[in-house]
Amino acid sequence: MKQLIIIPALLLLSFQQTLENPPASPVGKLPKNVILMIGDGMGLTQVTAGMYSSNKRLNLEKCTVTGLIKTHSARNIVTDSGAGATAFSCGCKTYNGAIGVCNDKKPCWTILEQAEKQGLATGLVTTSSITHATPASFIAHVPDRGDMQAIAAYFLQTDIDLFIGGGKKYFAERTADQRNLVQELTDKGYRVYDFSQKKLADLSPAADQPLVWFSANEEPPGVAGGRDYLPLATRIAPDFLQKRSENGFFLMIEGAQIDWAGHANNAPNTVREMLDFDDAIGEALRFAEKDGETLIVITADHETGGMALEQSRSPDTLDMTFQTKSHTASLVPVFAYGPGAELFGGVYDNTDIFQKMWDAFGFPPPVEIKK
Ligand code: MG
Ligand code: ZN
């Protein structure tokens, strides 16, 4: 039977106030590059399920610092991916469905936009459409995550160096206006490819022009449906961005479909997507080990499915069960590696991920986040 915990309204209100952070431990060397990796829906149970389903240690176990974050949004204990990603990109708790806007619906300045302003190269990689809530929150400012065509137009308003993901139709087959954003990207100097013309493996992208690779017209398939580009994209992107700027780069990489497997209460797909994301983590860690100037932060926007691992009849196997088809409010893990990783230990708010990345980059204090 479900046990309900009633959260008093006052307590809910108090969640909205960010606690004063405990003083950070002294920071040594700061990173030149930050790779933020978001496992959408990746709670501790999803990580554990991947771990026990694998014959080897997960790549994320190489991280030297771990933390836990509180994922509630401004108005709800249970966040969606828009508010969850906007907490990371802008540092504000906002309402569910928001994309790069704070709770007052005003646009907020994102870490990607600041990185670009500081002369860093920037990139977004995902296994969903590139206009989906998680990547969108780093580049777009719309009050409603469903407005994919409006989100797509924001990719023309920045000088993002690389993006990889699905959703080509929001650029190419627009009903909101007559624009052809694929043409506009090309005119702006981008090399634009898609899955039907060239596999990512067949691209050897020169860094003299910015790059787009559309992995699907709408949403890319899952690992079970043959999708295999995330680890490869994660190998290509840091090298590419490093060549695009001497000042460093900011790159967000998302394993988007851990969440979708959770919504479907599909345990085998949860494991597949988790392990695919971990393969990508392996690629990012390899780059960071070699480079020595790259901070990797791996976290989740929320847990999905209320997943549990129970003993099955056989002593060495687990029954993976789900409590819900929705997201849950559990704390989610943070794993960090590289210079600045020490900032990410402890228990804190998802919005602090923004501040910690900002501090790790050594960016000047945000003067006015609204624009
Ligand atoms: Mg997502
Ligand atoms: Zn979800």
mmCIF file of C-alpha atoms and ligand atoms in Angstrom:
data_model
loop_
_atom_site.group_PDB
_atom_site.id
_atom_site.type_symbol
_atom_site.label_atom_id
_atom_site.label_comp_id
_atom_site.label_asym_id
_atom_site.label_seq_id
_atom_site.Cartn_x
_atom_site.Cartn_y
_atom_site.Cartn_z
ATOM 1 C CA MET A 1 0.000 0.000 0.000
ATOM 2 C CA LYS A 2 1.177 3.501 -0.768
ATOM 3 C CA GLN A 3 2.159 5.514 2.254
ATOM 4 C CA LEU A 4 1.536 9.178 1.762
ATOM 5 C CA ILE A 5 3.686 11.804 3.351
ATOM 6 C CA ILE A 6 1.885 15.098 3.564
ATOM 7 C CA ILE A 7 4.168 18.048 3.166
ATOM 8 C CA PRO A 8 2.890 21.109 4.981
ATOM 9 C CA ALA A 9 2.554 24.192 2.806
ATOM 10 C CA LEU A 10 4.945 26.146 4.992
ATOM 11 C CA LEU A 11 7.614 23.552 4.544
ATOM 12 C CA LEU A 12 7.032 23.611 0.815
ATOM 13 C CA LEU A 13 7.517 27.375 0.861
ATOM 14 C CA SER A 14 10.725 27.035 2.799
ATOM 15 C CA PHE A 15 12.025 24.727 0.073
ATOM 16 C CA GLN A 16 11.966 27.694 -2.238
ATOM 17 C CA GLN A 17 14.519 29.585 -0.236
ATOM 18 C CA THR A 18 18.036 28.563 -1.030
ATOM 19 C CA LEU A 19 19.982 27.781 2.078
ATOM 20 C CA GLU A 20 23.252 29.570 2.606
ATOM 21 C CA ASN A 21 25.860 27.217 1.202
ATOM 22 C CA PRO A 22 28.467 25.848 3.538
ATOM 23 C CA PRO A 23 31.855 27.358 2.727
ATOM 24 C CA ALA A 24 33.466 25.504 -0.146
ATOM 25 C CA SER A 25 36.703 23.717 0.545
ATOM 26 C CA PRO A 26 39.747 25.563 -0.757
ATOM 27 C CA VAL A 27 39.922 25.191 -4.475
ATOM 28 C CA GLY A 28 43.161 24.385 -6.193
ATOM 29 C CA LYS A 29 43.599 24.651 -9.902
ATOM 30 C CA LEU A 30 40.576 25.777 -11.892
ATOM 31 C CA PRO A 31 39.499 24.069 -15.103
ATOM 32 C CA LYS A 32 39.662 25.553 -18.557
ATOM 33 C CA ASN A 33 36.840 23.363 -19.837
ATOM 34 C CA VAL A 34 33.639 22.097 -18.217
ATOM 35 C CA ILE A 35 31.656 19.125 -19.489
ATOM 36 C CA LEU A 36 28.273 18.866 -17.775
ATOM 37 C CA MET A 37 26.709 15.435 -18.289
ATOM 38 C CA ILE A 38 23.027 15.064 -17.454
ATOM 39 C CA GLY A 39 21.425 11.651 -17.164
ATOM 40 C CA ASP A 40 17.766 12.592 -17.499
ATOM 41 C CA GLY A 41 15.850 10.599 -14.884
ATOM 42 C CA MET A 42 19.058 9.062 -13.520
ATOM 43 C CA GLY A 43 18.486 8.480 -9.839
ATOM 44 C CA LEU A 44 20.742 6.394 -7.632
ATOM 45 C CA THR A 45 18.684 3.297 -8.409
ATOM 46 C CA GLN A 46 19.197 3.723 -12.151
ATOM 47 C CA VAL A 47 22.942 4.042 -11.531
ATOM 48 C CA THR A 48 22.846 0.963 -9.285
ATOM 49 C CA ALA A 49 20.837 -1.032 -11.833
ATOM 50 C CA GLY A 50 23.449 -0.215 -14.476
ATOM 51 C CA MET A 51 26.221 -1.151 -12.076
ATOM 52 C CA TYR A 52 24.895 -4.584 -11.121
ATOM 53 C CA SER A 53 23.911 -5.346 -14.706
ATOM 54 C CA SER A 54 27.446 -4.721 -15.908
ATOM 55 C CA ASN A 55 30.352 -7.094 -15.633
ATOM 56 C CA LYS A 56 32.765 -4.285 -15.045
ATOM 57 C CA ARG A 57 32.874 -1.163 -12.935
ATOM 58 C CA LEU A 58 30.998 1.782 -14.316
ATOM 59 C CA ASN A 59 33.090 4.598 -15.729
ATOM 60 C CA LEU A 60 31.420 7.049 -13.384
ATOM 61 C CA GLU A 61 33.003 5.175 -10.478
ATOM 62 C CA LYS A 62 36.296 6.808 -11.516
ATOM 63 C CA CYS A 63 34.956 10.166 -10.326
ATOM 64 C CA THR A 64 36.718 11.357 -7.204
ATOM 65 C CA VAL A 65 33.994 13.546 -5.697
ATOM 66 C CA THR A 66 30.326 12.745 -5.102
ATOM 67 C CA GLY A 67 27.440 14.894 -3.970
ATOM 68 C CA LEU A 68 23.647 14.877 -3.776
ATOM 69 C CA ILE A 69 21.253 17.515 -5.055
ATOM 70 C CA LYS A 70 17.738 18.574 -4.166
ATOM 71 C CA THR A 71 15.740 18.684 -7.353
ATOM 72 C CA HIS A 72 12.452 20.391 -6.393
ATOM 73 C CA SER A 73 11.304 23.214 -8.658
ATOM 74 C CA ALA A 74 9.941 26.594 -7.594
ATOM 75 C CA ARG A 75 6.359 25.446 -7.253
ATOM 76 C CA ASN A 76 6.563 21.656 -6.979
ATOM 77 C CA ILE A 77 8.417 19.060 -4.958
ATOM 78 C CA VAL A 78 8.654 17.004 -8.153
ATOM 79 C CA THR A 79 10.399 18.832 -10.974
ATOM 80 C CA ASP A 80 10.138 18.415 -14.721
ATOM 81 C CA SER A 81 13.157 18.482 -17.007
ATOM 82 C CA GLY A 82 12.648 22.123 -18.026
ATOM 83 C CA ALA A 83 12.836 23.482 -14.493
ATOM 84 C CA GLY A 84 15.522 20.905 -13.682
ATOM 85 C CA ALA A 85 17.775 21.979 -16.545
ATOM 86 C CA THR A 86 17.088 25.689 -16.033
ATOM 87 C CA ALA A 87 18.337 25.274 -12.451
ATOM 88 C CA PHE A 88 21.640 24.037 -13.939
ATOM 89 C CA SER A 89 21.797 26.522 -16.815
ATOM 90 C CA CYS A 90 20.662 29.705 -15.028
ATOM 91 C CA GLY A 91 20.831 28.995 -11.307
ATOM 92 C CA CYS A 92 17.201 29.802 -10.558
ATOM 93 C CA LYS A 93 14.407 27.609 -9.250
ATOM 94 C CA THR A 94 11.620 27.998 -11.764
ATOM 95 C CA TYR A 95 8.239 26.476 -12.587
ATOM 96 C CA ASN A 96 7.783 23.128 -14.331
ATOM 97 C CA GLY A 97 7.749 23.589 -18.098
ATOM 98 C CA ALA A 98 10.025 26.649 -18.075
ATOM 99 C CA ILE A 99 12.925 26.801 -20.539
ATOM 100 C CA GLY A 100 15.668 29.296 -19.691
ATOM 101 C CA VAL A 101 13.254 31.590 -17.872
ATOM 102 C CA CYS A 102 13.027 32.101 -14.112
ATOM 103 C CA ASN A 103 9.873 31.890 -12.053
ATOM 104 C CA ASP A 104 8.724 35.338 -13.243
ATOM 105 C CA LYS A 105 8.956 34.076 -16.874
ATOM 106 C CA LYS A 106 11.766 36.534 -17.621
ATOM 107 C CA PRO A 107 14.724 35.149 -19.603
ATOM 108 C CA CYS A 108 17.771 34.278 -17.556
ATOM 109 C CA TRP A 109 21.384 34.403 -18.673
ATOM 110 C CA THR A 110 22.702 30.873 -19.119
ATOM 111 C CA ILE A 111 26.129 29.438 -18.419
ATOM 112 C CA LEU A 112 26.395 28.581 -22.113
ATOM 113 C CA GLU A 113 25.683 32.186 -23.083
ATOM 114 C CA GLN A 114 28.226 33.427 -20.540
ATOM 115 C CA ALA A 115 30.822 30.935 -21.808
ATOM 116 C CA GLU A 116 30.286 32.250 -25.299
ATOM 117 C CA LYS A 117 30.594 35.844 -24.071
ATOM 118 C CA GLN A 118 33.919 34.951 -22.429
ATOM 119 C CA GLY A 119 35.207 33.649 -25.752
ATOM 120 C CA LEU A 120 34.857 29.961 -24.977
ATOM 121 C CA ALA A 121 33.592 27.410 -27.464
ATOM 122 C CA THR A 122 30.202 25.864 -26.634
ATOM 123 C CA GLY A 123 28.342 22.675 -27.488
ATOM 124 C CA LEU A 124 25.206 20.648 -26.788
ATOM 125 C CA VAL A 125 24.804 16.908 -27.376
ATOM 126 C CA THR A 126 21.710 14.853 -26.609
ATOM 127 C CA THR A 127 19.868 11.639 -27.416
ATOM 128 C CA SER A 128 16.539 13.476 -27.624
ATOM 129 C CA SER A 129 15.656 16.258 -30.035
ATOM 130 C CA ILE A 130 18.022 19.200 -29.556
ATOM 131 C CA THR A 131 14.942 21.341 -28.841
ATOM 132 C CA HIS A 132 13.859 19.096 -25.950
ATOM 133 C CA ALA A 133 13.700 20.607 -22.459
ATOM 134 C CA THR A 134 17.166 19.670 -21.216
ATOM 135 C CA PRO A 135 19.379 21.017 -24.019
ATOM 136 C CA ALA A 136 16.895 23.819 -24.790
ATOM 137 C CA SER A 137 17.280 25.296 -21.304
ATOM 138 C CA PHE A 138 20.920 26.158 -22.024
ATOM 139 C CA ILE A 139 20.235 28.190 -25.137
ATOM 140 C CA ALA A 140 16.569 29.190 -25.391
ATOM 141 C CA HIS A 141 14.201 31.335 -23.362
ATOM 142 C CA VAL A 142 10.580 30.322 -23.731
ATOM 143 C CA PRO A 143 7.831 30.112 -21.128
ATOM 144 C CA ASP A 144 6.595 26.709 -22.383
ATOM 145 C CA ARG A 145 8.756 23.700 -23.218
ATOM 146 C CA GLY A 146 6.273 22.529 -25.843
ATOM 147 C CA ASP A 147 7.114 25.435 -28.137
ATOM 148 C CA MET A 148 9.779 23.524 -30.084
ATOM 149 C CA GLN A 149 9.819 25.825 -33.118
ATOM 150 C CA ALA A 150 10.444 28.880 -30.940
ATOM 151 C CA ILE A 151 13.214 26.956 -29.177
ATOM 152 C CA ALA A 152 14.833 26.024 -32.512
ATOM 153 C CA ALA A 153 15.009 29.706 -33.531
ATOM 154 C CA TYR A 154 17.203 30.437 -30.501
ATOM 155 C CA PHE A 155 19.995 28.320 -31.989
ATOM 156 C CA LEU A 156 20.431 31.114 -34.526
ATOM 157 C CA GLN A 157 20.744 33.737 -31.809
ATOM 158 C CA THR A 158 23.991 32.363 -30.393
ATOM 159 C CA ASP A 159 27.276 31.315 -31.917
ATOM 160 C CA ILE A 160 27.151 27.799 -30.496
ATOM 161 C CA ASP A 161 29.980 25.820 -32.074
ATOM 162 C CA LEU A 162 28.500 22.345 -32.134
ATOM 163 C CA PHE A 163 25.187 20.662 -31.571
ATOM 164 C CA ILE A 164 24.150 17.071 -32.009
ATOM 165 C CA GLY A 165 20.647 15.734 -31.465
ATOM 166 C CA GLY A 166 17.310 15.062 -33.121
ATOM 167 C CA GLY A 167 14.484 17.421 -34.004
ATOM 168 C CA LYS A 168 15.536 18.526 -37.484
ATOM 169 C CA LYS A 169 11.914 19.156 -38.398
ATOM 170 C CA TYR A 170 11.664 22.057 -35.958
ATOM 171 C CA PHE A 171 14.378 23.749 -38.039
ATOM 172 C CA ALA A 172 13.369 22.613 -41.508
ATOM 173 C CA GLU A 173 9.588 22.143 -41.539
ATOM 174 C CA ARG A 174 8.274 25.134 -39.718
ATOM 175 C CA THR A 175 4.652 26.132 -39.488
ATOM 176 C CA ALA A 176 5.156 29.051 -37.086
ATOM 177 C CA ASP A 177 6.940 31.042 -39.802
ATOM 178 C CA GLN A 178 8.374 30.550 -43.250
ATOM 179 C CA ARG A 179 11.989 30.350 -42.105
ATOM 180 C CA ASN A 180 14.248 27.466 -43.056
ATOM 181 C CA LEU A 181 16.654 27.335 -40.129
ATOM 182 C CA VAL A 182 18.824 24.646 -41.704
ATOM 183 C CA GLN A 183 19.454 27.058 -44.588
ATOM 184 C CA GLU A 184 20.039 29.906 -42.140
ATOM 185 C CA LEU A 185 22.555 27.828 -40.187
ATOM 186 C CA THR A 186 24.356 26.982 -43.418
ATOM 187 C CA ASP A 187 24.354 30.636 -44.469
ATOM 188 C CA LYS A 188 25.801 31.507 -41.072
ATOM 189 C CA GLY A 189 28.754 29.226 -41.717
ATOM 190 C CA TYR A 190 27.687 25.947 -40.116
ATOM 191 C CA ARG A 191 28.310 22.562 -41.652
ATOM 192 C CA VAL A 192 24.910 20.923 -41.239
ATOM 193 C CA TYR A 193 24.488 17.175 -41.701
ATOM 194 C CA ASP A 194 21.795 14.738 -40.771
ATOM 195 C CA PHE A 195 21.409 11.029 -40.097
ATOM 196 C CA SER A 196 20.051 10.345 -43.585
ATOM 197 C CA GLN A 197 23.063 11.877 -45.372
ATOM 198 C CA LYS A 198 25.938 10.818 -43.190
ATOM 199 C CA LYS A 199 26.451 8.685 -40.107
ATOM 200 C CA LEU A 200 28.251 10.477 -37.340
ATOM 201 C CA ALA A 201 30.988 7.837 -37.624
ATOM 202 C CA ASP A 202 31.580 8.906 -41.249
ATOM 203 C CA LEU A 203 32.029 12.572 -40.381
ATOM 204 C CA SER A 204 35.536 13.699 -39.713
ATOM 205 C CA PRO A 205 34.633 17.228 -38.798
ATOM 206 C CA ALA A 206 37.245 19.887 -39.391
ATOM 207 C CA ALA A 207 36.989 22.546 -36.738
ATOM 208 C CA ASP A 208 37.262 25.453 -39.163
ATOM 209 C CA GLN A 209 33.463 25.722 -39.270
ATOM 210 C CA PRO A 210 30.848 25.144 -36.576
ATOM 211 C CA LEU A 211 29.017 21.834 -36.862
ATOM 212 C CA VAL A 212 25.478 20.483 -36.594
ATOM 213 C CA TRP A 213 24.548 16.821 -36.891
ATOM 214 C CA PHE A 214 20.847 16.025 -36.685
ATOM 215 C CA SER A 215 20.417 12.484 -35.389
ATOM 216 C CA ALA A 216 16.693 12.280 -36.250
ATOM 217 C CA ASN A 217 13.904 14.286 -37.799
ATOM 218 C CA GLU A 218 11.945 14.019 -34.564
ATOM 219 C CA GLU A 219 13.079 11.994 -31.537
ATOM 220 C CA PRO A 220 16.027 9.587 -31.991
ATOM 221 C CA PRO A 221 15.416 5.892 -31.263
ATOM 222 C CA GLY A 222 16.509 4.289 -28.033
ATOM 223 C CA VAL A 223 19.545 2.048 -27.700
ATOM 224 C CA ALA A 224 17.147 -0.883 -28.146
ATOM 225 C CA GLY A 225 16.098 0.644 -31.490
ATOM 226 C CA GLY A 226 19.682 0.894 -32.735
ATOM 227 C CA ARG A 227 20.833 4.327 -31.520
ATOM 228 C CA ASP A 228 24.567 4.259 -30.921
ATOM 229 C CA TYR A 229 25.899 7.788 -31.433
ATOM 230 C CA LEU A 230 26.134 9.177 -27.904
ATOM 231 C CA PRO A 231 29.542 7.708 -26.933
ATOM 232 C CA LEU A 232 30.941 8.638 -30.349
ATOM 233 C CA ALA A 233 29.542 12.172 -30.132
ATOM 234 C CA THR A 234 31.120 12.447 -26.699
ATOM 235 C CA ARG A 235 34.469 11.406 -28.174
ATOM 236 C CA ILE A 236 34.218 13.911 -31.040
ATOM 237 C CA ALA A 237 32.806 16.963 -29.248
ATOM 238 C CA PRO A 238 35.574 17.856 -26.728
ATOM 239 C CA ASP A 239 38.334 17.551 -29.369
ATOM 240 C CA PHE A 240 36.284 19.629 -31.772
ATOM 241 C CA LEU A 241 35.508 22.356 -29.232
ATOM 242 C CA GLN A 242 39.099 22.485 -28.039
ATOM 243 C CA LYS A 243 40.119 23.376 -31.580
ATOM 244 C CA ARG A 244 37.397 26.047 -31.810
ATOM 245 C CA SER A 245 38.757 28.258 -29.019
ATOM 246 C CA GLU A 246 41.994 28.719 -27.115
ATOM 247 C CA ASN A 247 39.984 29.943 -24.139
ATOM 248 C CA GLY A 248 38.337 26.610 -23.321
ATOM 249 C CA PHE A 249 34.833 25.281 -23.770
ATOM 250 C CA PHE A 250 31.506 24.506 -22.134
ATOM 251 C CA LEU A 251 29.808 21.334 -23.304
ATOM 252 C CA MET A 252 26.549 19.778 -22.091
ATOM 253 C CA ILE A 253 25.964 16.124 -22.919
ATOM 254 C CA GLU A 254 22.651 14.475 -22.123
ATOM 255 C CA GLY A 255 21.597 10.849 -21.835
ATOM 256 C CA ALA A 256 17.961 11.753 -22.419
ATOM 257 C CA GLN A 257 16.267 8.404 -22.629
ATOM 258 C CA ILE A 258 17.014 6.968 -19.181
ATOM 259 C CA ASP A 259 13.998 9.125 -18.329
ATOM 260 C CA TRP A 260 11.867 7.732 -21.143
ATOM 261 C CA ALA A 261 12.580 4.149 -20.106
ATOM 262 C CA GLY A 262 11.552 5.146 -16.577
ATOM 263 C CA HIS A 263 8.274 6.684 -17.782
ATOM 264 C CA ALA A 264 7.603 3.422 -19.641
ATOM 265 C CA ASN A 265 8.560 1.404 -16.542
ATOM 266 C CA ASN A 266 10.857 -0.539 -18.847
ATOM 267 C CA ALA A 267 13.703 -1.922 -16.721
ATOM 268 C CA PRO A 268 15.821 -3.479 -19.516
ATOM 269 C CA ASN A 269 15.744 -0.213 -21.461
ATOM 270 C CA THR A 270 16.605 1.738 -18.327
ATOM 271 C CA VAL A 271 19.727 -0.403 -18.000
ATOM 272 C CA ARG A 272 20.566 -0.064 -21.714
ATOM 273 C CA GLU A 273 20.233 3.718 -21.634
ATOM 274 C CA MET A 274 22.159 3.934 -18.366
ATOM 275 C CA LEU A 275 25.057 1.894 -19.748
ATOM 276 C CA ASP A 276 25.071 3.887 -22.991
ATOM 277 C CA PHE A 277 25.306 7.079 -20.949
ATOM 278 C CA ASP A 278 28.101 5.522 -18.906
ATOM 279 C CA ASP A 279 29.968 4.647 -22.126
ATOM 280 C CA ALA A 280 29.734 8.344 -22.994
ATOM 281 C CA ILE A 281 31.040 9.173 -19.518
ATOM 282 C CA GLY A 282 34.003 6.885 -20.266
ATOM 283 C CA GLU A 283 34.784 8.900 -23.389
ATOM 284 C CA ALA A 284 34.565 12.213 -21.529
ATOM 285 C CA LEU A 285 36.780 10.913 -18.726
ATOM 286 C CA ARG A 286 39.366 9.707 -21.225
ATOM 287 C CA PHE A 287 39.518 13.215 -22.690
ATOM 288 C CA ALA A 288 39.736 14.788 -19.221
ATOM 289 C CA GLU A 289 42.478 12.411 -18.054
ATOM 290 C CA LYS A 290 44.589 13.250 -21.064
ATOM 291 C CA ASP A 291 43.808 16.969 -21.086
ATOM 292 C CA GLY A 292 44.193 17.701 -17.363
ATOM 293 C CA GLU A 293 42.281 20.987 -17.628
ATOM 294 C CA THR A 294 38.749 19.651 -17.905
ATOM 295 C CA LEU A 295 36.166 19.402 -15.157
ATOM 296 C CA ILE A 296 33.493 16.774 -15.630
ATOM 297 C CA VAL A 297 30.243 17.046 -13.684
ATOM 298 C CA ILE A 298 27.770 14.187 -14.017
ATOM 299 C CA THR A 299 24.316 14.545 -12.532
ATOM 300 C CA ALA A 300 20.579 14.167 -13.154
ATOM 301 C CA ASP A 301 17.650 16.534 -13.288
ATOM 302 C CA HIS A 302 15.467 14.127 -11.260
ATOM 303 C CA GLU A 303 14.708 10.456 -10.765
ATOM 304 C CA THR A 304 12.045 8.823 -12.961
ATOM 305 C CA GLY A 305 9.783 5.912 -12.092
ATOM 306 C CA GLY A 306 10.490 5.519 -8.391
ATOM 307 C CA MET A 307 12.642 2.591 -9.379
ATOM 308 C CA ALA A 308 13.473 -0.071 -6.792
ATOM 309 C CA LEU A 309 15.778 -3.064 -6.841
ATOM 310 C CA GLU A 310 14.446 -6.107 -5.059
ATOM 311 C CA GLN A 311 15.814 -9.579 -4.504
ATOM 312 C CA SER A 312 14.401 -11.969 -7.078
ATOM 313 C CA ARG A 313 14.024 -15.732 -6.685
ATOM 314 C CA SER A 314 17.546 -16.371 -7.854
ATOM 315 C CA PRO A 315 20.086 -15.138 -5.284
ATOM 316 C CA ASP A 316 22.229 -13.168 -7.718
ATOM 317 C CA THR A 317 19.577 -11.299 -9.669
ATOM 318 C CA LEU A 318 17.496 -8.254 -8.996
ATOM 319 C CA ASP A 319 13.881 -7.571 -9.686
ATOM 320 C CA MET A 320 13.634 -4.058 -11.020
ATOM 321 C CA THR A 321 10.285 -2.524 -10.130
ATOM 322 C CA PHE A 322 8.716 0.899 -10.516
ATOM 323 C CA GLN A 323 6.442 2.874 -8.262
ATOM 324 C CA THR A 324 5.162 5.447 -10.758
ATOM 325 C CA LYS A 325 5.164 6.448 -14.426
ATOM 326 C CA SER A 326 6.268 9.943 -13.434
ATOM 327 C CA HIS A 327 9.276 11.685 -11.936
ATOM 328 C CA THR A 328 10.023 11.523 -8.221
ATOM 329 C CA ALA A 329 11.473 13.956 -5.682
ATOM 330 C CA SER A 330 14.430 11.880 -4.454
ATOM 331 C CA LEU A 331 17.829 13.460 -4.151
ATOM 332 C CA VAL A 332 19.934 12.607 -7.182
ATOM 333 C CA PRO A 333 23.678 12.015 -7.333
ATOM 334 C CA VAL A 334 26.479 14.253 -8.566
ATOM 335 C CA PHE A 335 29.837 12.830 -9.640
ATOM 336 C CA ALA A 336 32.778 15.087 -10.427
ATOM 337 C CA TYR A 337 36.244 14.624 -11.840
ATOM 338 C CA GLY A 338 39.114 16.956 -12.684
ATOM 339 C CA PRO A 339 40.198 20.415 -11.553
ATOM 340 C CA GLY A 340 37.434 22.062 -9.516
ATOM 341 C CA ALA A 341 35.766 18.717 -8.720
ATOM 342 C CA GLU A 342 36.152 19.394 -4.996
ATOM 343 C CA LEU A 343 33.469 22.108 -5.299
ATOM 344 C CA PHE A 344 30.839 19.453 -5.968
ATOM 345 C CA GLY A 345 30.919 17.416 -2.735
ATOM 346 C CA GLY A 346 28.079 17.695 -0.219
ATOM 347 C CA VAL A 347 24.314 18.052 -0.241
ATOM 348 C CA TYR A 348 22.966 21.122 -1.978
ATOM 349 C CA ASP A 349 20.378 22.527 -4.400
ATOM 350 C CA ASN A 350 20.354 21.820 -8.130
ATOM 351 C CA THR A 351 20.753 25.588 -8.660
ATOM 352 C CA ASP A 352 24.166 25.395 -6.954
ATOM 353 C CA ILE A 353 25.435 23.308 -9.891
ATOM 354 C CA PHE A 354 25.160 26.527 -11.922
ATOM 355 C CA GLN A 355 27.037 28.581 -9.328
ATOM 356 C CA LYS A 356 29.750 25.954 -8.858
ATOM 357 C CA MET A 357 30.370 25.676 -12.614
ATOM 358 C CA TRP A 358 30.438 29.482 -12.814
ATOM 359 C CA ASP A 359 32.985 29.628 -9.975
ATOM 360 C CA ALA A 360 35.021 26.806 -11.502
ATOM 361 C CA PHE A 361 35.278 28.785 -14.736
ATOM 362 C CA GLY A 362 36.242 31.870 -12.718
ATOM 363 C CA PHE A 363 33.612 33.928 -14.509
ATOM 364 C CA PRO A 364 32.923 37.409 -13.088
ATOM 365 C CA PRO A 365 29.857 37.639 -10.835
ATOM 366 C CA PRO A 366 26.665 37.865 -12.888
ATOM 367 C CA VAL A 367 25.807 41.565 -12.862
ATOM 368 C CA GLU A 368 22.207 41.227 -13.966
ATOM 369 C CA ILE A 369 20.893 37.865 -14.942
ATOM 370 C CA LYS A 370 17.724 39.162 -16.586
ATOM 371 C CA LYS A 371 17.980 40.293 -20.180
HETATM 372 MG MG MG B 1 15.957 15.579 -21.099
HETATM 373 ZN ZN ZN B 2 10.585 12.710 -17.783
#
